[in-house]
């Protein structure tokens, strides 16, 4: 992607400063007690209850309000946000800023990125590259929540290549280290906040308010593109709400959305699998339906041992899966190639047709199990242990999967080919609750 001329409107990443809404430390028990994982990672009722009881002002009360129908939940979140603002639990920073955000843990190491309000673009503009399809229900839910609250409550995670070029693959463009150097210099200054969450991750935040530095970031990012690492449904929600506003003739803050941009040439992300839970199908029923298509073998536990067995099959046995939920672990290998050819759409690249998620949904979920892909039938869980426990609690089946190689994600994203929804889990993900964006403040 080349740099546009001086009179042209840059068509790449445009990251704008905003007045962040942040918790006032004196008004909450601790900053760690009011944070949460992203809304779609809080999957267990006990996990939700733990967050709600950690502090009466935990951000989960905004991102996952518990009430009756969706309209009630969204209205409840809006009332809660207004109440917290009126009481001074949350307050806006005095001037617009870009925020340097740092995470560190012994498990995932150090990650730094830049939080700002990113100009929204559609996939055909090739600026922000999605790689997964989205489901209409979560988009409708997030849209209702954002309309009601008038806020972006948690940042998406986007990956870009800062050194060596503008495109995500590193080709073209010039420079690429201005933003990275500014992020590193800023991280040497005293932070706005420091907190360590229950999982042992340290979080720190700094504000960049100097107009010259913000302009330098804009110039550096403007020829670049980014990959949506986490937050496809929220990005689709941003676009839906922007288009709604434009139909009314309104422009302004709805043209941007809250994101965390991470330069993966300096801080590579990790890619993990997202597992499925068939909430109404016992393991015995799931196994009975597939024995003529897959080879099935019961493998020893506990879960880490079974997952190692699954990992060892990756290149040897085609599309492979691990089923759990009945106290045992069942390895699925060597699928019938004829059934795959009959079931998987033939109008996509071979890399897409051979994805574990593609074969899972086309062959297993749609053809053999005939399970509707709806929230009341299939749960999407990021943690393997949580998926197994949920399946055991519901009398269902956990389908544990391999992570997708990042190179495959990039290859398909550059071609504009969408992976099946919930195919990847990039991380580490930003904590929710450290900085929010009010659309009323611009």
XYZ file of C-alpha atoms in Angstrom, residues 35-437:
403
model
C -11.724 -4.998 35.268
C -12.947 -7.993 33.272
C -11.931 -10.101 30.277
C -13.738 -9.133 27.034
C -17.477 -9.838 27.080
C -17.256 -12.974 24.927
C -14.601 -14.567 27.153
C -16.762 -14.385 30.292
C -18.594 -17.615 29.545
C -19.248 -19.305 32.886
C -22.059 -18.211 35.189
C -19.716 -18.627 38.145
C -17.130 -16.443 36.387
C -19.732 -13.741 35.828
C -20.861 -13.964 39.451
C -17.256 -13.722 40.647
C -16.714 -10.536 38.640
C -19.989 -8.989 39.778
C -19.139 -9.614 43.410
C -15.503 -8.494 43.137
C -16.657 -4.870 43.218
C -20.130 -3.316 42.777
C -18.656 -1.217 39.959
C -17.050 -4.031 37.949
C -17.172 -3.286 34.202
C -19.032 -6.569 33.624
C -22.176 -4.741 34.820
C -21.890 -2.638 31.668
C -20.638 -5.150 29.112
C -22.782 -8.094 30.317
C -25.762 -6.671 32.224
C -28.014 -9.316 33.766
C -31.698 -8.637 33.256
C -34.691 -9.932 31.286
C -34.950 -9.380 27.554
C -32.192 -7.635 25.551
C -33.877 -4.216 25.648
C -34.050 -4.405 29.455
C -30.400 -5.418 29.688
C -29.269 -2.574 27.453
C -31.387 -0.028 29.323
C -29.977 -1.314 32.598
C -26.409 -0.830 31.344
C -27.237 2.696 30.198
C -28.700 3.571 33.617
C -25.670 2.104 35.354
C -23.262 4.097 33.191
C -25.145 7.349 33.784
C -25.237 6.641 37.517
C -21.505 5.954 37.704
C -20.730 9.137 35.776
C -23.018 11.215 38.008
C -21.444 9.750 41.156
C -17.887 10.253 39.915
C -17.079 6.542 39.748
C -16.092 7.118 36.123
C -14.703 10.424 34.876
C -13.490 11.744 31.534
C -9.846 12.668 31.117
C -9.349 16.433 30.719
C -8.057 16.355 27.128
C -8.095 13.994 24.149
C -5.342 11.399 24.135
C -4.003 8.280 22.523
C -3.276 5.702 25.213
C -0.237 3.452 25.401
C -1.338 0.170 26.966
C 1.019 -2.455 28.374
C 0.340 -6.002 29.542
C 2.895 -8.263 31.158
C 2.663 -11.776 32.569
C 5.010 -14.682 33.061
C 2.898 -16.701 30.622
C 2.484 -14.319 27.677
C 5.383 -11.951 28.287
C 5.313 -8.252 27.409
C 2.872 -6.627 25.007
C 2.441 -2.940 24.256
C 0.032 -1.191 21.920
C -1.849 2.005 21.255
C -5.515 2.603 22.146
C -7.445 5.175 20.134
C -10.587 5.857 18.111
C -10.043 4.269 14.698
C -11.776 5.551 11.549
C -14.203 2.850 10.411
C -13.696 1.244 7.016
C -15.460 -1.532 5.135
C -13.677 -4.708 3.969
C -13.608 -3.523 0.343
C -11.365 -0.627 1.414
C -8.676 -3.155 2.451
C -7.641 -1.099 5.476
C -8.996 -3.219 8.342
C -8.982 -6.865 7.314
C -11.525 -9.184 8.919
C -10.834 -12.896 8.749
C -13.972 -14.402 10.306
C -17.660 -14.388 9.527
C -19.943 -13.025 12.235
C -23.231 -14.236 13.664
C -26.235 -11.877 13.577
C -27.301 -12.405 17.198
C -24.130 -11.073 18.899
C -23.990 -8.122 16.481
C -27.612 -7.219 17.265
C -26.905 -7.531 20.995
C -23.772 -5.372 20.921
C -25.526 -2.812 18.706
C -28.387 -2.499 21.182
C -25.912 -2.081 24.031
C -23.887 0.610 22.237
C -26.996 2.504 21.172
C -28.335 2.528 24.718
C -25.078 3.479 26.447
C -23.707 5.776 23.725
C -20.286 4.318 24.426
C -17.584 1.954 23.225
C -17.146 -0.030 26.429
C -14.096 -2.131 25.520
C -11.421 -1.970 22.805
C -11.063 -4.412 19.933
C -7.636 -5.987 19.327
C -6.089 -5.171 15.935
C -2.672 -6.274 14.653
C -0.536 -4.288 12.226
C 3.003 -4.382 10.880
C 4.917 -1.310 12.010
C 8.420 -2.013 10.703
C 9.185 -2.543 7.076
C 6.019 -1.516 5.323
C 2.428 -0.447 5.122
C 0.604 -3.662 4.208
C 0.102 -6.316 6.866
C 2.466 -8.605 4.950
C 5.228 -5.997 5.250
C 5.363 -5.014 1.567
C 5.422 -1.452 0.304
C 5.375 1.747 2.302
C 8.261 3.493 4.008
C 9.519 3.858 7.551
C 7.373 2.232 10.132
C 9.121 2.883 13.429
C 7.737 6.295 14.459
C 4.776 4.924 16.412
C 6.839 2.085 17.851
C 9.519 4.448 19.134
C 6.898 6.746 20.655
C 5.199 3.806 22.388
C 8.526 2.668 23.854
C 9.529 6.169 25.000
C 6.134 6.758 26.598
C 6.357 3.464 28.476
C 9.454 4.759 30.261
C 7.430 7.550 31.891
C 5.294 7.289 35.052
C 1.966 5.666 34.053
C -1.563 6.952 34.583
C -2.439 3.668 36.231
C -0.927 0.347 37.201
C -2.863 -2.704 38.316
C -2.348 -6.458 38.478
C -5.373 -8.618 37.740
C -6.223 -11.931 39.387
C -4.524 -13.936 36.633
C -1.188 -12.307 37.483
C -1.118 -9.944 34.496
C 0.201 -6.435 35.137
C -1.566 -3.666 33.229
C -0.222 -0.125 32.764
C -1.644 2.849 30.860
C -0.171 6.156 29.668
C -1.732 9.115 27.806
C -0.196 10.827 24.768
C -1.693 14.328 24.488
C 1.011 16.269 22.596
C -0.560 17.313 19.230
C 2.796 16.930 17.464
C 3.210 13.363 18.669
C -0.381 12.526 17.755
C 0.199 13.974 14.268
C 3.354 11.867 13.917
C 1.401 8.725 14.784
C -1.272 9.658 12.246
C 1.329 10.134 9.505
C 3.006 6.846 10.375
C -0.215 4.793 10.468
C -2.017 6.396 7.527
C -0.472 4.163 4.815
C -1.001 0.987 6.811
C -3.596 -1.740 7.177
C -4.469 -3.962 10.139
C -5.915 -7.393 10.812
C -8.823 -7.809 13.230
C -7.288 -10.147 15.784
C -10.193 -10.105 18.246
C -13.537 -8.330 18.034
C -15.157 -9.145 14.675
C -18.671 -8.830 16.106
C -17.911 -5.479 17.701
C -16.318 -4.203 14.459
C -19.433 -5.281 12.550
C -21.452 -3.481 15.239
C -19.418 -0.288 14.773
C -20.161 -0.392 11.032
C -23.868 -1.057 11.555
C -24.244 1.883 13.923
C -22.186 4.168 11.700
C -24.452 3.369 8.767
C -27.554 3.976 10.911
C -26.247 7.392 11.877
C -25.374 8.271 8.290
C -28.905 7.436 7.164
C -30.115 10.121 9.554
C -27.580 12.571 8.121
C -25.383 12.453 11.232
C -21.604 12.150 11.180
C -18.944 12.441 13.826
C -18.036 10.088 16.685
C -19.980 7.130 15.238
C -17.495 7.121 12.338
C -14.828 5.803 14.716
C -14.531 2.846 17.085
C -12.381 2.032 20.097
C -9.421 -0.255 19.294
C -6.067 -1.414 20.594
C -3.460 -1.493 17.807
C -0.509 -3.830 18.414
C 2.594 -3.769 16.215
C 3.224 -7.491 15.766
C 6.708 -6.978 14.365
C 7.627 -6.078 17.954
C 4.967 -7.929 19.948
C 3.760 -11.052 18.122
C 0.320 -12.233 19.183
C -0.523 -15.793 20.207
C -3.220 -17.720 18.335
C -5.364 -20.164 20.297
C -8.375 -22.262 19.392
C -11.990 -21.482 20.232
C -13.791 -24.654 21.271
C -17.436 -25.619 20.772
C -19.905 -26.967 23.306
C -22.938 -28.836 21.973
C -25.191 -27.940 24.844
C -28.016 -30.400 24.137
C -26.171 -33.372 22.639
C -24.682 -36.036 24.942
C -21.289 -37.470 24.006
C -22.801 -40.906 23.337
C -25.174 -39.436 20.779
C -22.419 -37.390 19.146
C -20.179 -40.454 18.813
C -22.932 -42.663 17.442
C -23.537 -40.263 14.559
C -19.941 -40.087 13.333
C -18.435 -43.569 13.606
C -18.838 -44.260 9.883
C -17.029 -41.027 8.950
C -14.235 -40.645 11.551
C -12.008 -43.097 13.343
C -12.754 -42.787 17.073
C -10.335 -43.694 19.844
C -10.689 -43.173 23.588
C -7.462 -41.590 24.886
C -6.175 -41.207 28.442
C -6.606 -38.075 30.539
C -6.344 -35.779 32.333
C -7.154 -32.963 29.932
C -3.564 -31.703 29.344
C -2.498 -35.229 28.376
C -5.464 -35.639 26.014
C -4.729 -32.247 24.425
C -1.131 -33.330 23.816
C -2.469 -36.391 22.002
C -4.709 -34.131 19.911
C -1.781 -31.826 19.080
C 0.313 -34.775 17.883
C -2.321 -35.691 15.259
C -2.344 -32.298 13.571
C -0.219 -33.002 10.497
C -0.649 -36.772 10.473
C -4.370 -37.465 10.474
C -6.126 -34.655 8.633
C -8.888 -32.793 10.467
C -8.892 -34.079 14.036
C -10.910 -33.216 17.143
C -11.219 -34.216 20.788
C -14.674 -34.833 22.274
C -15.276 -34.627 26.029
C -18.102 -34.234 28.494
C -18.771 -37.761 29.750
C -15.648 -38.113 31.891
C -13.574 -39.552 29.022
C -11.722 -38.138 26.010
C -12.504 -39.341 22.500
C -10.096 -38.604 19.641
C -11.566 -38.184 16.151
C -9.103 -38.782 13.285
C -8.879 -39.729 9.607
C -12.164 -38.342 8.285
C -13.694 -39.888 5.170
C -12.394 -37.710 2.315
C -15.434 -38.488 0.193
C -17.762 -37.058 2.838
C -15.610 -33.922 3.140
C -15.725 -33.378 -0.627
C -19.499 -33.801 -0.630
C -20.127 -31.565 2.369
C -17.667 -28.656 2.139
C -18.483 -25.882 -0.377
C -16.207 -26.084 -3.385
C -16.123 -22.399 -4.282
C -13.444 -21.404 -1.747
C -9.648 -21.731 -1.622
C -8.270 -25.092 -0.561
C -6.812 -23.537 2.617
C -10.352 -22.560 3.664
C -11.859 -25.928 2.697
C -9.365 -27.754 4.930
C -9.759 -25.610 8.039
C -10.769 -27.599 11.107
C -13.632 -25.153 11.696
C -14.844 -25.531 8.102
C -14.928 -29.315 8.293
C -16.421 -29.215 11.791
C -19.368 -27.071 10.732
C -19.910 -28.508 7.243
C -19.453 -32.197 8.023
C -20.090 -32.676 11.731
C -22.412 -29.927 12.921
C -24.506 -29.479 9.760
C -24.497 -32.939 8.140
C -23.929 -35.540 10.839
C -25.111 -33.941 14.065
C -27.635 -31.585 12.462
C -27.300 -29.085 15.276
C -28.519 -25.511 14.628
C -25.741 -22.939 14.947
C -27.653 -20.889 17.499
C -26.650 -19.746 21.011
C -29.096 -22.114 22.715
C -27.480 -25.089 20.944
C -23.773 -24.257 20.514
C -21.506 -22.398 22.912
C -18.145 -20.930 21.872
C -15.574 -21.198 24.669
C -11.973 -19.968 24.589
C -10.622 -22.147 27.402
C -10.502 -25.937 26.964
C -11.073 -26.724 30.643
C -14.032 -24.320 30.771
C -15.503 -26.006 27.686
C -15.205 -29.470 29.235
C -16.734 -28.343 32.528
C -19.606 -26.648 30.731
C -20.305 -29.798 28.707
C -20.248 -31.941 31.843
C -22.581 -29.563 33.665
C -25.088 -29.500 30.782
C -24.811 -33.148 29.793
C -23.493 -32.025 26.414
C -20.385 -32.464 24.288
C -17.242 -30.323 24.173
C -15.492 -30.295 20.800
C -11.866 -29.313 21.381
C -9.895 -28.015 18.415
C -6.424 -27.125 17.141
C -5.413 -23.450 16.857
C -5.210 -22.103 13.302
C -1.695 -21.117 12.173
C -1.356 -17.335 11.894
C 0.023 -17.690 8.349
C -3.252 -19.326 7.278
C -5.272 -16.503 8.857
C -3.237 -13.907 6.964
C -3.349 -15.786 3.677
C -7.148 -15.926 3.704
C -7.588 -12.362 5.009
C -5.492 -10.952 2.158
C -7.709 -12.830 -0.305
C -10.827 -11.423 1.332
C -11.982 -14.935 2.270
C -13.790 -15.170 5.603
C -13.023 -18.025 7.947
C -15.923 -19.672 9.793
C -16.932 -17.561 12.773
C -15.060 -18.118 16.027
C -12.152 -19.843 14.288
C -9.332 -18.125 16.164
C -8.531 -16.552 19.498
C -5.673 -14.059 19.318
C -4.129 -12.816 22.516
C -3.307 -11.557 24.955
C -6.565 -9.621 24.827
C -6.922 -6.173 26.403
C -8.644 -6.037 29.759
C -12.042 -4.349 29.757
C -12.526 -1.471 32.181
C -9.230 0.399 31.959
C -10.414 2.995 29.437
C -13.852 3.523 27.809
C -14.939 5.877 25.041
